[in-house]
């Protein structure tokens, strides 16, 4: 139920944001986007600092982002995300010029992070949706702010959230043995750096293809598996 509640919160929050959007002048929306970018960068920095303090922190980050960039560019993940957003835009016959940006930005924010992974595991293994309910409240607020600035595409980020987070919950019994505290911290660390990148894009306009860096999240998992094997 945790992921379902989370998805509903994103839709409701986005809906409220769309309602508010109509009453905001363009200058206020632009400033809101910059404020949102600053907040997102701060969230990313605060989550990354603890990981950087570890002995292997910097090395793990370099390998994660380097390997992730190579894989992401080869697979053209961000292009595929944008193509999905364009398909949804045509399907809904939306005329929102920022549909794609809203979909991609909100998808990255609400799907990348330790709460999505740990909360989904707790919900699947222990039938405890507490963390995902907490995340749902946060995601609802984030989606409301995003939708007020970026439009209806933000709401459709609920789809990748349902697939990604719900998939982890369903596979929890198989994945749980490798999800140690160290792995969770490493995922949070790398994910926080990606969130910082999203903040840069929101504040300055698109500068980094964050979608193509998503495979960076696989490197901490491979690192943990290697430690278990060897």
Coordinates of C-alpha atoms in Angstrom, one line a residue:
X1 CA 0.0 0.0 0.0
X2 CA 3.0 2.3 0.6
X3 CA 3.7 2.9 -3.1
X4 CA 0.0 3.3 -4.0
X5 CA -0.3 6.0 -1.3
X6 CA 2.8 7.6 -2.6
X7 CA 1.4 7.6 -6.2
X8 CA -1.9 9.1 -5.0
X9 CA 0.0 11.9 -3.1
X10 CA 2.0 12.8 -6.2
X11 CA -1.2 13.1 -8.3
X12 CA -3.0 15.1 -5.6
X13 CA 0.0 17.4 -5.0
X14 CA 0.5 17.9 -8.7
X15 CA -3.2 18.7 -9.2
X16 CA -3.1 21.3 -6.5
X17 CA 0.0 22.8 -8.1
X18 CA -1.8 23.0 -11.5
X19 CA -4.7 24.8 -9.8
X20 CA -2.3 27.4 -8.2
X21 CA -0.3 27.8 -11.5
X22 CA -3.0 29.7 -13.2
X23 CA -2.9 32.5 -10.7
X24 CA 0.9 33.0 -10.8
X25 CA 2.5 35.6 -13.0
X26 CA 5.5 34.4 -15.1
X27 CA 8.1 36.3 -13.1
X28 CA 6.9 34.6 -9.9
X29 CA 7.0 31.2 -11.6
X30 CA 10.6 31.8 -12.8
X31 CA 11.6 32.8 -9.3
X32 CA 9.8 29.8 -7.9
X33 CA 11.8 27.6 -10.2
X34 CA 15.1 29.1 -9.0
X35 CA 14.0 28.7 -5.4
X36 CA 13.1 25.1 -6.1
X37 CA 16.6 24.6 -7.8
X38 CA 18.3 26.0 -4.7
X39 CA 16.3 23.7 -2.4
X40 CA 17.0 20.7 -4.5
X41 CA 20.8 21.5 -4.6
X42 CA 20.8 21.8 -0.8
X43 CA 19.0 18.5 -0.4
X44 CA 21.5 16.9 -2.6
X45 CA 24.5 18.4 -0.9
X46 CA 23.3 17.5 2.6
X47 CA 22.7 13.9 1.6
X48 CA 26.1 13.6 -0.1
X49 CA 28.3 15.0 2.7
X50 CA 28.1 12.0 4.9
X51 CA 29.1 9.6 2.1
X52 CA 32.1 11.8 1.1
X53 CA 33.5 11.4 4.6
X54 CA 34.0 7.7 4.2
X55 CA 37.3 6.3 3.1
X56 CA 36.0 4.9 -0.1
X57 CA 33.4 7.7 -0.6
X58 CA 35.2 9.7 -3.2
X59 CA 36.5 6.7 -5.1
X60 CA 33.0 5.1 -5.2
X61 CA 31.5 8.3 -6.4
X62 CA 34.0 8.7 -9.2
X63 CA 33.6 5.1 -10.4
X64 CA 29.8 5.3 -10.0
X65 CA 29.4 8.5 -12.1
X66 CA 32.0 7.5 -14.6
X67 CA 30.6 4.0 -15.3
X68 CA 27.1 5.4 -15.1
X69 CA 27.8 8.1 -17.7
X70 CA 29.2 5.5 -20.1
X71 CA 26.3 3.1 -19.7
X72 CA 23.7 5.9 -19.7
X73 CA 25.1 7.5 -22.9
X74 CA 25.3 4.1 -24.6
X75 CA 21.7 3.4 -23.7
X76 CA 20.5 7.0 -24.3
X77 CA 18.3 6.8 -21.1
X78 CA 17.4 10.4 -21.0
X79 CA 16.4 10.4 -24.6
X80 CA 14.1 7.5 -23.9
X81 CA 12.6 9.3 -20.8
X82 CA 11.9 12.3 -23.0
X83 CA 10.5 10.1 -25.7
X84 CA 8.1 8.6 -23.1
X85 CA 7.2 12.0 -22.0
X86 CA 6.5 13.1 -25.6
X87 CA 4.3 10.0 -26.1
X88 CA 2.3 10.8 -22.9
X89 CA 2.0 14.4 -24.0
X90 CA 0.5 13.3 -27.4
X91 CA -1.7 10.7 -25.7
X92 CA -3.2 13.3 -23.4
X93 CA -3.2 16.0 -26.2
X94 CA -1.5 18.4 -23.8
X95 CA -0.3 21.8 -25.1
X96 CA 1.9 22.4 -22.1
X97 CA 5.3 23.5 -23.4
X98 CA 7.1 22.3 -20.3
X99 CA 5.4 18.8 -20.1
X100 CA 8.7 16.9 -20.9
X101 CA 10.8 19.0 -18.4
X102 CA 8.2 18.5 -15.7
X103 CA 7.9 14.7 -16.2
X104 CA 11.7 14.1 -16.3
X105 CA 12.5 16.5 -13.4
X106 CA 9.9 15.1 -11.0
X107 CA 10.6 11.5 -12.0
X108 CA 14.2 11.9 -11.1
X109 CA 13.5 13.6 -7.8
X110 CA 10.8 11.2 -6.4
X111 CA 12.5 8.0 -7.7
X112 CA 16.1 8.6 -6.9
X113 CA 17.0 8.3 -3.2
X114 CA 17.3 6.0 -0.3
X115 CA 13.8 6.4 1.0
X116 CA 12.4 4.9 -2.2
X117 CA 14.6 1.8 -1.9
X118 CA 14.5 1.3 1.9
X119 CA 10.8 2.2 2.2
X120 CA 9.9 -0.2 -0.6
X121 CA 11.9 -3.0 1.0
X122 CA 10.2 -2.4 4.4
X123 CA 6.8 -2.4 2.8
X124 CA 7.5 -5.6 0.9
X125 CA 9.3 -7.6 3.7
X126 CA 7.7 -6.3 6.9
X127 CA 4.4 -5.0 5.5
X128 CA 5.4 -1.6 7.1
X129 CA 4.5 1.3 4.8
X130 CA 5.5 4.0 7.4
X131 CA 8.5 5.3 5.5
X132 CA 6.7 5.3 2.2
X133 CA 3.8 7.2 3.7
X134 CA 6.3 9.8 5.0
X135 CA 7.9 9.9 1.6
X136 CA 4.4 10.3 0.1
X137 CA 3.9 13.5 2.1
X138 CA 7.2 14.9 0.9
X139 CA 6.6 13.9 -2.7
X140 CA 3.2 15.4 -2.6
X141 CA 4.6 18.8 -1.6
X142 CA 7.4 18.5 -4.1
X143 CA 5.0 17.7 -6.9
X144 CA 2.7 20.6 -5.9
X145 CA 5.6 23.0 -6.2
X146 CA 6.9 21.4 -9.4
X147 CA 3.5 21.4 -11.1
X148 CA 2.9 25.1 -10.2
X149 CA 6.1 25.9 -12.2
X150 CA 6.4 23.1 -14.8
X151 CA 2.8 22.0 -15.5
X152 CA 0.9 18.8 -15.9
X153 CA 3.9 16.6 -16.9
X154 CA 4.8 16.5 -13.2
X155 CA 1.8 14.4 -12.4
X156 CA 2.7 11.7 -14.9
X157 CA 5.9 11.1 -12.9
X158 CA 3.6 8.9 -10.8
X159 CA 3.9 6.2 -13.5
X160 CA 7.7 5.5 -13.3
X161 CA 7.3 5.8 -9.5
X162 CA 4.7 3.1 -9.5
X163 CA 6.9 0.8 -11.7
X164 CA 10.2 1.5 -9.9
X165 CA 9.2 1.6 -6.3
X166 CA 6.4 -1.0 -6.7
X167 CA 8.8 -3.3 -8.4
X168 CA 11.3 -3.1 -5.5
X169 CA 8.4 -3.9 -3.1
X170 CA 7.4 -7.0 -5.1
X171 CA 11.0 -8.2 -5.5
X172 CA 11.9 -7.4 -1.8
X173 CA 12.2 -11.0 -0.7
X174 CA 14.9 -11.6 -3.4
X175 CA 16.7 -8.3 -3.0
X176 CA 16.8 -8.0 0.8
X177 CA 19.9 -10.1 1.4
X178 CA 22.2 -7.7 -0.4
X179 CA 20.7 -4.5 1.0
X180 CA 23.0 -3.9 4.0
X181 CA 23.2 -0.6 5.8
X182 CA 26.4 0.1 3.9
X183 CA 24.7 -0.4 0.5
X184 CA 21.8 1.8 1.5
X185 CA 24.2 4.6 2.6
X186 CA 26.1 4.3 -0.7
X187 CA 22.9 4.4 -2.8
X188 CA 21.8 7.5 -0.8
X189 CA 25.2 9.0 -1.4
X190 CA 25.3 8.6 -5.1
X191 CA 21.6 9.4 -5.4
X192 CA 22.1 12.6 -3.5
X193 CA 24.8 13.7 -6.0
X194 CA 22.3 13.1 -8.8
X195 CA 19.7 15.1 -7.0
X196 CA 22.2 18.0 -6.7
X197 CA 22.6 17.7 -10.5
X198 CA 18.8 18.0 -10.9
X199 CA 19.0 21.2 -8.8
X200 CA 21.6 22.7 -11.1
X201 CA 19.3 22.0 -14.1
X202 CA 16.4 23.6 -12.4
X203 CA 18.3 26.7 -11.4
X204 CA 20.4 27.3 -14.5
X205 CA 18.4 25.5 -17.1
X206 CA 19.3 22.1 -18.4
X207 CA 23.1 21.7 -18.1
X208 CA 23.5 18.0 -17.2
X209 CA 21.9 14.9 -18.7
X210 CA 21.0 13.5 -15.3
X211 CA 18.9 10.7 -16.9
X212 CA 22.0 9.3 -18.5
X213 CA 23.7 9.1 -15.1
X214 CA 21.1 6.9 -13.6
X215 CA 23.1 3.7 -14.1
X216 CA 25.5 5.1 -11.5
X217 CA 23.1 3.7 -8.9
X218 CA 24.0 0.2 -10.1
X219 CA 27.7 0.5 -9.2
X220 CA 27.1 0.5 -5.4
X221 CA 25.0 -2.6 -5.8
X222 CA 27.8 -4.3 -7.9
X223 CA 30.3 -3.2 -5.3
X224 CA 28.3 -4.8 -2.5
X225 CA 27.9 -8.1 -4.5
X226 CA 31.7 -8.2 -5.0
X227 CA 32.3 -7.8 -1.3
X228 CA 29.8 -10.6 -0.5
X229 CA 31.4 -13.0 -3.1
X230 CA 35.1 -12.2 -2.3

